[in-house]
Short mmCIF file of C-alpha atoms and ligand atoms in Angstrom, two decimals:
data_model
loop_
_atom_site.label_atom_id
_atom_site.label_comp_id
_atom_site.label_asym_id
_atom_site.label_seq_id
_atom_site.Cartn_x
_atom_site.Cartn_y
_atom_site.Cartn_z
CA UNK A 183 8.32 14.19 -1.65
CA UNK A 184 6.01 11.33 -2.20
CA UNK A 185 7.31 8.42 -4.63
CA UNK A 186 4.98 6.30 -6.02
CA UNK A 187 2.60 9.48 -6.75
CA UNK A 188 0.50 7.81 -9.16
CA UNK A 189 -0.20 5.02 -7.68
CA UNK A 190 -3.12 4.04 -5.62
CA UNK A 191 -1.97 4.54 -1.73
CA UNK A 192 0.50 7.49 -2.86
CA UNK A 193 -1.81 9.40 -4.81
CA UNK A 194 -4.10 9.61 -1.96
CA UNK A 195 -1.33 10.98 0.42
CA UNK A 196 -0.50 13.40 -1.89
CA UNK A 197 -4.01 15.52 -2.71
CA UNK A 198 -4.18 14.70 1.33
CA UNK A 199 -1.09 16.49 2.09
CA UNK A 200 -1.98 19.20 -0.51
CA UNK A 201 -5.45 20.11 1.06
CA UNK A 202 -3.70 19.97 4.70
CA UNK A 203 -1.63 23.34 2.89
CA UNK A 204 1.45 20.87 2.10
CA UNK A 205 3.96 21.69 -0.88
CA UNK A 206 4.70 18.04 -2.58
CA UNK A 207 7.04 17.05 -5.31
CA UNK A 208 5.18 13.25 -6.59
CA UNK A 209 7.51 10.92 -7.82
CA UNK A 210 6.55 8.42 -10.31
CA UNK A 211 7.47 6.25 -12.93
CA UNK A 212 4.13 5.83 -14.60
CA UNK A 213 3.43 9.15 -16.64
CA UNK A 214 -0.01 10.34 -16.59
CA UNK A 215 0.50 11.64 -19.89
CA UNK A 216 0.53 8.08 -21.61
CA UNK A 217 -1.16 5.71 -18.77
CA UNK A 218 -4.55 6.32 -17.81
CA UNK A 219 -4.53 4.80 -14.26
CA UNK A 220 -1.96 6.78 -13.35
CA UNK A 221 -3.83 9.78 -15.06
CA UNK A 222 -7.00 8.97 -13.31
CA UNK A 223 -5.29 8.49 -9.41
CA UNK A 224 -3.75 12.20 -10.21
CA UNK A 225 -6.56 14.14 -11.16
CA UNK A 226 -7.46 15.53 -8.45
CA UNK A 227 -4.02 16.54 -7.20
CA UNK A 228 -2.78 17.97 -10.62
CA UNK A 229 -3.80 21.61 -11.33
CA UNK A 230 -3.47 22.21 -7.41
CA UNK A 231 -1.50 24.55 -6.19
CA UNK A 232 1.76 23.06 -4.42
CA UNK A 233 1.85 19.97 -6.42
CA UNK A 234 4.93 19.32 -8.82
CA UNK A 235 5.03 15.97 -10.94
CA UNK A 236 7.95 13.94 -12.28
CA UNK A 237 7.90 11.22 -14.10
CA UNK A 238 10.83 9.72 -13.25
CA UNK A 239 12.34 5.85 -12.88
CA UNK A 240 13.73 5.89 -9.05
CA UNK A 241 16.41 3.47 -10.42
CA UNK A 242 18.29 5.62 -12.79
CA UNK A 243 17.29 9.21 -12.40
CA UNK A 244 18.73 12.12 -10.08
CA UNK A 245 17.38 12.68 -6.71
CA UNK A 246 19.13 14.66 -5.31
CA UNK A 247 18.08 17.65 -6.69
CA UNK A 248 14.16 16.79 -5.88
CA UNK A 249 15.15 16.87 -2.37
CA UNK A 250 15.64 20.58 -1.22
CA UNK A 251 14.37 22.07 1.70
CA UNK A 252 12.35 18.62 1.64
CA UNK A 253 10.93 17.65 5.11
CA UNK A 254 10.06 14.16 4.57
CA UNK A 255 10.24 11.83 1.87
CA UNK A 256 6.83 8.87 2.18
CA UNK A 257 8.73 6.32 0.10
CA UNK A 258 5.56 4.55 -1.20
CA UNK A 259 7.01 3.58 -4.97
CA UNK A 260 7.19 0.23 -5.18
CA UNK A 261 6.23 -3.25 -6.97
CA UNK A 262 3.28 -4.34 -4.46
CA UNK A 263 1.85 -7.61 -4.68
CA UNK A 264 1.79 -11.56 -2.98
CA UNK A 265 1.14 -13.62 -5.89
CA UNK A 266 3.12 -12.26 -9.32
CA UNK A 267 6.21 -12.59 -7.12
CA UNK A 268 6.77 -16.08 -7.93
CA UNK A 269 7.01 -15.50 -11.58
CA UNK A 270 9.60 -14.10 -13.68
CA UNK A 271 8.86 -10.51 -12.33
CA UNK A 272 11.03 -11.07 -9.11
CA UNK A 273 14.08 -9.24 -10.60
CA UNK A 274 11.85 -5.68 -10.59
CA UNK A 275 10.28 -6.40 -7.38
CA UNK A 276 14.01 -6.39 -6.23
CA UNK A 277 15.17 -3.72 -8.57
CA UNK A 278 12.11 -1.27 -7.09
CA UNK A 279 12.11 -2.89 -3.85
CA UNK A 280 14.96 -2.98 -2.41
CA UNK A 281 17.58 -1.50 -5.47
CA UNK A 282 15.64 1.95 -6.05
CA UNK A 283 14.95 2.18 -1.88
CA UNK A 284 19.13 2.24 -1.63
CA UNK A 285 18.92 5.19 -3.87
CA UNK A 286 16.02 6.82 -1.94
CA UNK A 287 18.27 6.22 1.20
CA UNK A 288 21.64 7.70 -0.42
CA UNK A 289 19.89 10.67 -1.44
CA UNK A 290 18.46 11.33 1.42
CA UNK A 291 21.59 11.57 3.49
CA UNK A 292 23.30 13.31 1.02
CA UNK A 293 20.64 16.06 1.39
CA UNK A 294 20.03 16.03 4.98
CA UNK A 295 16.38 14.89 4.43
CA UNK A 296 15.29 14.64 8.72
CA UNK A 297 12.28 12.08 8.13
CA UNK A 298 11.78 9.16 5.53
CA UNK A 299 8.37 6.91 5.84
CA UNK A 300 8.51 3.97 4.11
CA UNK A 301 5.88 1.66 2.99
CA UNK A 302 6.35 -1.92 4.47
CA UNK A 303 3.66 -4.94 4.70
CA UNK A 304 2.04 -6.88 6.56
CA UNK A 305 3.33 -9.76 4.21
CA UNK A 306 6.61 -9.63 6.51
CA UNK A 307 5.23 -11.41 9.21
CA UNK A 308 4.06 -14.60 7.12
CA UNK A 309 2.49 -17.20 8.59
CA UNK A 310 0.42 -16.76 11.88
CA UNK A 311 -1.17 -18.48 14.56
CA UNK A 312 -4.54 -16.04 13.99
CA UNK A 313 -3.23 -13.84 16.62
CA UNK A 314 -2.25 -10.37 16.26
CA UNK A 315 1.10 -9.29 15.20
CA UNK A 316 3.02 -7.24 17.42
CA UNK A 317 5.76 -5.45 15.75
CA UNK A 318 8.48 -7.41 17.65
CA UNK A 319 7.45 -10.39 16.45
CA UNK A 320 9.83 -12.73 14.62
CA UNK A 321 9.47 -12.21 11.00
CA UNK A 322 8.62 -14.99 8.66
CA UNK A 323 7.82 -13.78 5.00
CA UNK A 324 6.13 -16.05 2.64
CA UNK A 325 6.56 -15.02 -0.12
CA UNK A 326 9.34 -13.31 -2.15
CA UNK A 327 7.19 -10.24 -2.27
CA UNK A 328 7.28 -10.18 1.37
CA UNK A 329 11.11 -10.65 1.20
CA UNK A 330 11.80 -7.94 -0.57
CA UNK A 331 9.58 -5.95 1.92
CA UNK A 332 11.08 -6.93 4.81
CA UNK A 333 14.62 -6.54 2.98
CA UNK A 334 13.57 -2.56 2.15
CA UNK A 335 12.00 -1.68 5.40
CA UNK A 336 15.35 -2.94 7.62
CA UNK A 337 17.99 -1.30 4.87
CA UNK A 338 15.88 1.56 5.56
CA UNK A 339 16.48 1.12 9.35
CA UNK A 340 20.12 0.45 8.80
CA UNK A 341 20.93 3.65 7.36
CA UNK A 342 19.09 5.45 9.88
CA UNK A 343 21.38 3.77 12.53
CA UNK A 344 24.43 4.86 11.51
CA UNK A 345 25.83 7.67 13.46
CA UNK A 346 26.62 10.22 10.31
CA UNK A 347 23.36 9.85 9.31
CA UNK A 348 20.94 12.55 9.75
CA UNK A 349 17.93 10.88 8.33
CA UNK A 350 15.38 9.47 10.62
CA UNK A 351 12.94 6.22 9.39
CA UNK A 352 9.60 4.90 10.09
CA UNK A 353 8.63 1.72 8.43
CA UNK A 354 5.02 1.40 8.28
CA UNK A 355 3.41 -2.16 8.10
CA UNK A 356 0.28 -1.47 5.70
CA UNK A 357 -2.76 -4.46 6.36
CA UNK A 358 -4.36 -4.95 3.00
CA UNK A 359 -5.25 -1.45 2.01
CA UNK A 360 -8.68 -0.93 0.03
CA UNK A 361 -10.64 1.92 -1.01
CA UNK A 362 -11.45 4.45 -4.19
CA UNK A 363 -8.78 3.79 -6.91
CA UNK A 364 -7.33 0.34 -5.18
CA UNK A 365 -5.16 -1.36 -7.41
CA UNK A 366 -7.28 -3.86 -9.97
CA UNK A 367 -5.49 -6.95 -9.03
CA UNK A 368 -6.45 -6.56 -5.79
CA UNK A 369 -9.78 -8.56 -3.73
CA UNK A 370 -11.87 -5.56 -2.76
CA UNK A 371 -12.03 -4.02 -6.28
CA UNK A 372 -12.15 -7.70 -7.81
CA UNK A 373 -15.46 -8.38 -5.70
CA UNK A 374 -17.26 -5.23 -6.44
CA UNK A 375 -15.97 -5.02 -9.69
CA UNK A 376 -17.82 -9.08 -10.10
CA UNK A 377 -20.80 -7.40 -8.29
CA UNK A 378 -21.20 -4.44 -10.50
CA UNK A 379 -20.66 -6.09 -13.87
CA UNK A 380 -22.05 -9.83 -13.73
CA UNK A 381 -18.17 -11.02 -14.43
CA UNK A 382 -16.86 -13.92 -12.64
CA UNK A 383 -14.92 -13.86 -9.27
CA UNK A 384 -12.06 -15.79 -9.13
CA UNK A 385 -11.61 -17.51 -5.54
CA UNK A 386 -8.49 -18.25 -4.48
CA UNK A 387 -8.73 -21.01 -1.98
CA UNK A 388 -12.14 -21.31 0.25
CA UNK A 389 -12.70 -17.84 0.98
CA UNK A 390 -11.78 -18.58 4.90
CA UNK A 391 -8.52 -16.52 4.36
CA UNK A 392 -8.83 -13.17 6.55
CA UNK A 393 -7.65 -9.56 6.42
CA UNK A 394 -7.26 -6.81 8.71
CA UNK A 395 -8.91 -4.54 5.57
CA UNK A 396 -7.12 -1.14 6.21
CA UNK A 397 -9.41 2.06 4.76
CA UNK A 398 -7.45 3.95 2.49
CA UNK A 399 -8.04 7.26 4.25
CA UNK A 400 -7.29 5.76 7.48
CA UNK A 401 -4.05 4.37 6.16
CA UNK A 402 -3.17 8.17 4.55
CA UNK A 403 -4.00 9.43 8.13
CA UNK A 404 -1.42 7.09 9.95
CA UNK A 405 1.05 8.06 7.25
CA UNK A 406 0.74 11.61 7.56
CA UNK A 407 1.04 11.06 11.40
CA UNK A 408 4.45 8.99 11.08
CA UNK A 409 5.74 12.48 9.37
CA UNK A 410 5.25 13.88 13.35
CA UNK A 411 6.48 10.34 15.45
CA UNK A 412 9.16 10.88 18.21
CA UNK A 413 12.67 10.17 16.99
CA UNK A 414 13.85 6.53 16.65
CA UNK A 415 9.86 5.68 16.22
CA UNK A 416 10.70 2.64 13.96
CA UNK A 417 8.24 0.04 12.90
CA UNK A 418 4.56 0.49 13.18
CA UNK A 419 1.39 -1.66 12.11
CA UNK A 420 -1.34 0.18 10.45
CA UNK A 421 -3.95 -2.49 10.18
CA UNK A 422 -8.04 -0.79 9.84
CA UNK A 423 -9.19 -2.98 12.61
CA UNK A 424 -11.75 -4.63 10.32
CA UNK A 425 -10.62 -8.13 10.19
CA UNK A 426 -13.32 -9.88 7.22
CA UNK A 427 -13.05 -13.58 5.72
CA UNK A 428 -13.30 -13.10 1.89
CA UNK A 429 -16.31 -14.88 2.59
CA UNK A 430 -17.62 -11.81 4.31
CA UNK A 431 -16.50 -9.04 1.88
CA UNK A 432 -18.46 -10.99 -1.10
CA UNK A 433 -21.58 -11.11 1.42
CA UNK A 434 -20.73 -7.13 2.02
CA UNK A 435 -20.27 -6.78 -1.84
CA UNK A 436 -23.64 -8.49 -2.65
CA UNK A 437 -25.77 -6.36 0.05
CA UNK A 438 -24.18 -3.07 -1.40
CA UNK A 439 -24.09 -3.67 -4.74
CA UNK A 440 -27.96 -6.11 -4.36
CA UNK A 441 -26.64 -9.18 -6.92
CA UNK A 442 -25.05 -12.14 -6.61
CA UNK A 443 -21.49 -12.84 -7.61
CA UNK A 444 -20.43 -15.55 -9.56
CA UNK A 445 -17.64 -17.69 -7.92
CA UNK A 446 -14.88 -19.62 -9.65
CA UNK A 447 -12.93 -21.42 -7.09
CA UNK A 448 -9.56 -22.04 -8.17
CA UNK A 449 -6.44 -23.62 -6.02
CA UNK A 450 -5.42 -21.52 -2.72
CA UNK A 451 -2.06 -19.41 -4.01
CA UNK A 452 1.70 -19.89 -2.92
CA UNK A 453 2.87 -17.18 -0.26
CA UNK A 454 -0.97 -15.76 0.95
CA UNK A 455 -1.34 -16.62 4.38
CA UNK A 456 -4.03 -17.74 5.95
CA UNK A 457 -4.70 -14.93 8.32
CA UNK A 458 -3.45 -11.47 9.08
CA UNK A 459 -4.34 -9.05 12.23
CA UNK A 460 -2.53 -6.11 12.93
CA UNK A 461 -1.83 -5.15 17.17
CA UNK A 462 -2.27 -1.29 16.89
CA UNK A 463 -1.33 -0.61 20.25
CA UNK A 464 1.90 1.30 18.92
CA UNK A 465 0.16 2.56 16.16
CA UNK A 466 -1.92 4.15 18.92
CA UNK A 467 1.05 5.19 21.23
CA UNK A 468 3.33 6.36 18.76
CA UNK A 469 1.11 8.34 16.09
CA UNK A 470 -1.75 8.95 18.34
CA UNK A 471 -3.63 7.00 15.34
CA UNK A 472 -6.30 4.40 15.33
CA UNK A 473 -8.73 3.43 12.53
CA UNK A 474 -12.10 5.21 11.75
CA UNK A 475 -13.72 3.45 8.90
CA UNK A 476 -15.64 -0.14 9.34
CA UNK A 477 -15.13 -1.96 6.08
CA UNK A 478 -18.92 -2.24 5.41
CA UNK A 479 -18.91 1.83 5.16
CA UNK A 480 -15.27 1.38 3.62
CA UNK A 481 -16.18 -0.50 1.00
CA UNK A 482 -19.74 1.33 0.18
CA UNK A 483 -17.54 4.31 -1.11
CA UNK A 484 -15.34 2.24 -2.96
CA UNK A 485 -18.58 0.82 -4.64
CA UNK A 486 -19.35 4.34 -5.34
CA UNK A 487 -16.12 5.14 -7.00
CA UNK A 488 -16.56 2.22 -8.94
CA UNK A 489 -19.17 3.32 -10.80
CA UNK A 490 -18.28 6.70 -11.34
CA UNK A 491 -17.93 6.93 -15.28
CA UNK A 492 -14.61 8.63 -14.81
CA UNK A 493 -13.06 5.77 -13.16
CA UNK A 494 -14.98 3.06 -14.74
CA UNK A 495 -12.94 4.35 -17.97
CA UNK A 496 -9.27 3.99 -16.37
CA UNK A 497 -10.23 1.04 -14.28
P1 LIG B 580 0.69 0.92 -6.67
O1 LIG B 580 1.25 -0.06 -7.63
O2 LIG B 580 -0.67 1.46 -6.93
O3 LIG B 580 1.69 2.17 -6.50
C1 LIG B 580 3.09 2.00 -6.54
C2 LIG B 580 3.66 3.04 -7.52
O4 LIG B 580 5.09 2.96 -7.48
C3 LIG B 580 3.24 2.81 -8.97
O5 LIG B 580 2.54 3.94 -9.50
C4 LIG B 580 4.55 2.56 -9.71
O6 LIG B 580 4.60 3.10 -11.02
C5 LIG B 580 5.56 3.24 -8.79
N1 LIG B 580 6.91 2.70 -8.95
C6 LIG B 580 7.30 1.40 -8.86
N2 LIG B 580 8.61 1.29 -9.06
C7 LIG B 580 9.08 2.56 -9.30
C8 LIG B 580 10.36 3.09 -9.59
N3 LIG B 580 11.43 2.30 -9.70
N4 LIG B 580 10.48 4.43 -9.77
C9 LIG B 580 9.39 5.24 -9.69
N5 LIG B 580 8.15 4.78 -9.42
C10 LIG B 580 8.00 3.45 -9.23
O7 LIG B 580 0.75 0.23 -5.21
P2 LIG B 580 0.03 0.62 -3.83
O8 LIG B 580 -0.99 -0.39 -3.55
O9 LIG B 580 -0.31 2.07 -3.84
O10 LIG B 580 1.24 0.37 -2.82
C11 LIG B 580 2.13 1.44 -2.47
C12 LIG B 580 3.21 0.89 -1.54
O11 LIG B 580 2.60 0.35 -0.36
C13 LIG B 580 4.05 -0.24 -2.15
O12 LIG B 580 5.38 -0.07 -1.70
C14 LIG B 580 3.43 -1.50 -1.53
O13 LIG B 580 4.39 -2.54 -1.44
C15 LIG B 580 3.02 -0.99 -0.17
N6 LIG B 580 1.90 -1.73 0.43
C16 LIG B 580 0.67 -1.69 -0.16
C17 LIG B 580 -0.40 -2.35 0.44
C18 LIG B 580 -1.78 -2.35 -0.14
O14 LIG B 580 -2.66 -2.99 0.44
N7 LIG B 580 -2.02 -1.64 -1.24
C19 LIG B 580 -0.20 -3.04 1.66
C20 LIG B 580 1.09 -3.09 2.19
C21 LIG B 580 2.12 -2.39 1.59
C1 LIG B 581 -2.22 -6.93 -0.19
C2 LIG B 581 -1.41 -6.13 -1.24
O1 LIG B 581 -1.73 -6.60 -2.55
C3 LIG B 581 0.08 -6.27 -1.00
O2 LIG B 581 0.77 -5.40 -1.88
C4 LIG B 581 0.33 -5.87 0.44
O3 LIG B 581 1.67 -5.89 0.77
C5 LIG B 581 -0.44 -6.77 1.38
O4 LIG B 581 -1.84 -6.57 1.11
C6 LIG B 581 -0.21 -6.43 2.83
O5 LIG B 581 -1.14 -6.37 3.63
O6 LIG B 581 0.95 -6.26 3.22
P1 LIG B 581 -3.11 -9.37 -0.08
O7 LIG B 581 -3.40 -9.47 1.37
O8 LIG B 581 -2.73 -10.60 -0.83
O9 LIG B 581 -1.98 -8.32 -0.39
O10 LIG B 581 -4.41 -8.67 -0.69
P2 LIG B 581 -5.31 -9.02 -1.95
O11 LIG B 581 -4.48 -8.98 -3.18
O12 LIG B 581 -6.50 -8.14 -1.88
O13 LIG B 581 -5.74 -10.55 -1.67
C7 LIG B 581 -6.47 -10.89 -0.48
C8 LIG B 581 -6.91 -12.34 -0.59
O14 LIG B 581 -7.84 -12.45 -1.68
C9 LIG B 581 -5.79 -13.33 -0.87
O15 LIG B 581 -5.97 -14.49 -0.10
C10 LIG B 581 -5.96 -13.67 -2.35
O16 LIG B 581 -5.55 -14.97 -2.70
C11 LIG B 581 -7.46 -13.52 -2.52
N1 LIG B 581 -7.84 -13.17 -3.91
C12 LIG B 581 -7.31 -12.08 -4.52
C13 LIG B 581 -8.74 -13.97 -4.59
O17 LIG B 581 -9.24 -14.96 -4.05
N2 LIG B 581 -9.09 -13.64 -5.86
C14 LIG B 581 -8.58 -12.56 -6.50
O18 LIG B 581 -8.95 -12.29 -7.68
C15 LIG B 581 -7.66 -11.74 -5.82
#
């Protein structure tokens, strides 16, 4: 089962797990049928053999019965992002957070599920010294966002620790994940978007903020690979390696795109930190994973996805 089907990082995993031969049961409370970003991240999944959707609120609806004979369960539903946190939003960022994960969780010890992989942040670790983050490193989230993060990946690993029960967690720390179908509010899209149409960017702070950009196919990779991890695996970064200044990516976006981009620089945000880097030595240990795709080649295909007319009408 894969929650958060029709969403950008989940609908990838999906058609992935489908080509590899996979049966998958999506999960999402967006319905294709009436929202066209959803529609557009499931196209190429829906129709395929071995895929089942449900449109279905995590919150309120049955699980139970989508979980037979299931393997694993990649918990990817979620609300995802730093900034809208503050606002008046918090209460579903809890309710889908950490509410809807303490469903996932119930269900899947009621129904023996062996594996869950859930989708945790880099946001967790908050403020840094520019280092890399190590997984063992105190956590200090910025944001209530990252709160709620941190809050879903531990009550993940708390039910995994109790002795009756049979489900087994890995709590993956996604870096800033970019690529075909990203999610509009996010930088990458926002830059190329700026390049392709003329519109303005707007800058959040000076543009010396940096990300370890993770490659969305790289990211579905490491998540497929947690399904395999030894036993008692845990936490794991998945960070792409390519750690860019926004400066950087709008110097990428003008080369690929060959026009400048209009920049509006507006007041740094509440809760983004300064810098994030991912240590992928466990990454590398434990899933036998490392990243493949540089963000100038990363973000070339997202360009071209862009301005496919398909997506330029959900986007
Ligand atoms: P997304 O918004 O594109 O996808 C999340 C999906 O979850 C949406 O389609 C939404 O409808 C669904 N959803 C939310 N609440 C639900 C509920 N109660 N019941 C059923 N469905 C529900 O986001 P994304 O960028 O694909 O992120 C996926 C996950 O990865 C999130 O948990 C996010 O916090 C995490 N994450 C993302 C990134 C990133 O860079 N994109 C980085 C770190 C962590
Ligand atoms: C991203 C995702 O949005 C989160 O859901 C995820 O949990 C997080 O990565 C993670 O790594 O854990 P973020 O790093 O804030 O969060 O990624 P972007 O939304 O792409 O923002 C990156 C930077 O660009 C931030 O400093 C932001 O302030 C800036 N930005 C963003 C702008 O300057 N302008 C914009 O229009 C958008």
């Amino acid at each position: 089962m894969v929650t958060g089907a029709a969403g950008f990082i989940g609908s990838h995993l999906a058609h992935a797990l489908l080509q590899a031969g996979t049966t998958v049961i999506g999960v999402d409370r967006r319905d294709p049928a009436a929202d066209q970003t959803a529609a557009a991240n499931l196209a190429a999944s829906h129709g395929l053999a071995g895929y089942m959707h449900i449109t279905a609120d995590l919150l309120t609806c049955a699980i139970d019965p989508l979980l037979f004979d299931a393997d694993v369960i990649f918990h990817l539903a979620g609300i995802p992002g730093v900034r809208p946190s503050w606002g008046p939003h918090f209460s579903d960022y809890v309710a889908s957070n950490i509410l809807a994960t303490q469903r996932v969780m119930d269900a899947a010890t009621r129904m023996r599920v062996p594996r869950v992989v859930v989708a945790s942040s880099s946001s967790v670790y908050g403020p840094t010294s520019g280092g890399p983050s190590v997984e063992s490193d105190h956590p200090r989230p910025a944001s209530p966002y990252a709160v709620t993060k941190l809050a879903e990946e531990q009550l993940c690993l708390a039910h995994a620790a109790r002795a009756d029960c049979p489900t087994d967690v890995v709590a993956l720390r996604y870096f800033t994940v970019y690529g075909p179908r990203q999610r509009p509010d996010m930088f990458t899209h926002r830059v190329l978007r700026a390049a392709i149409t003329g519109e303005p960017l707007r800058l959040y702070g000076d543009g010396h903020q940096r990300r370890d950009f993770t490659y969305i196919d790289d990211a579905v990779a490491a998540t497929i690979a947690a399904a395999f991890a030894p036993t008692d695996t845990g936490i794991v970064n998945v960070g792409g390696g390519s750690n860019a200044s926004l400066l950087e990516v709008i110097n990428i976006a003008k080369s690929l795109v060959g026009r400048d981009i209009q920049i509006h620089v507006e007041h740094a945000r509440n809760g983004d930190v300064l810098t994030t880097r991912a240590n992928s030595g466990r990454a590398h240990d434990v899933l036998g994973w490392q990243p493949t795709v540089d963000l100038h080649n990363g973000m070339r295909a997202q360009m071209q996805a862009l301005t496919q007319p398909a997506y330029r009408a959900a986007a």
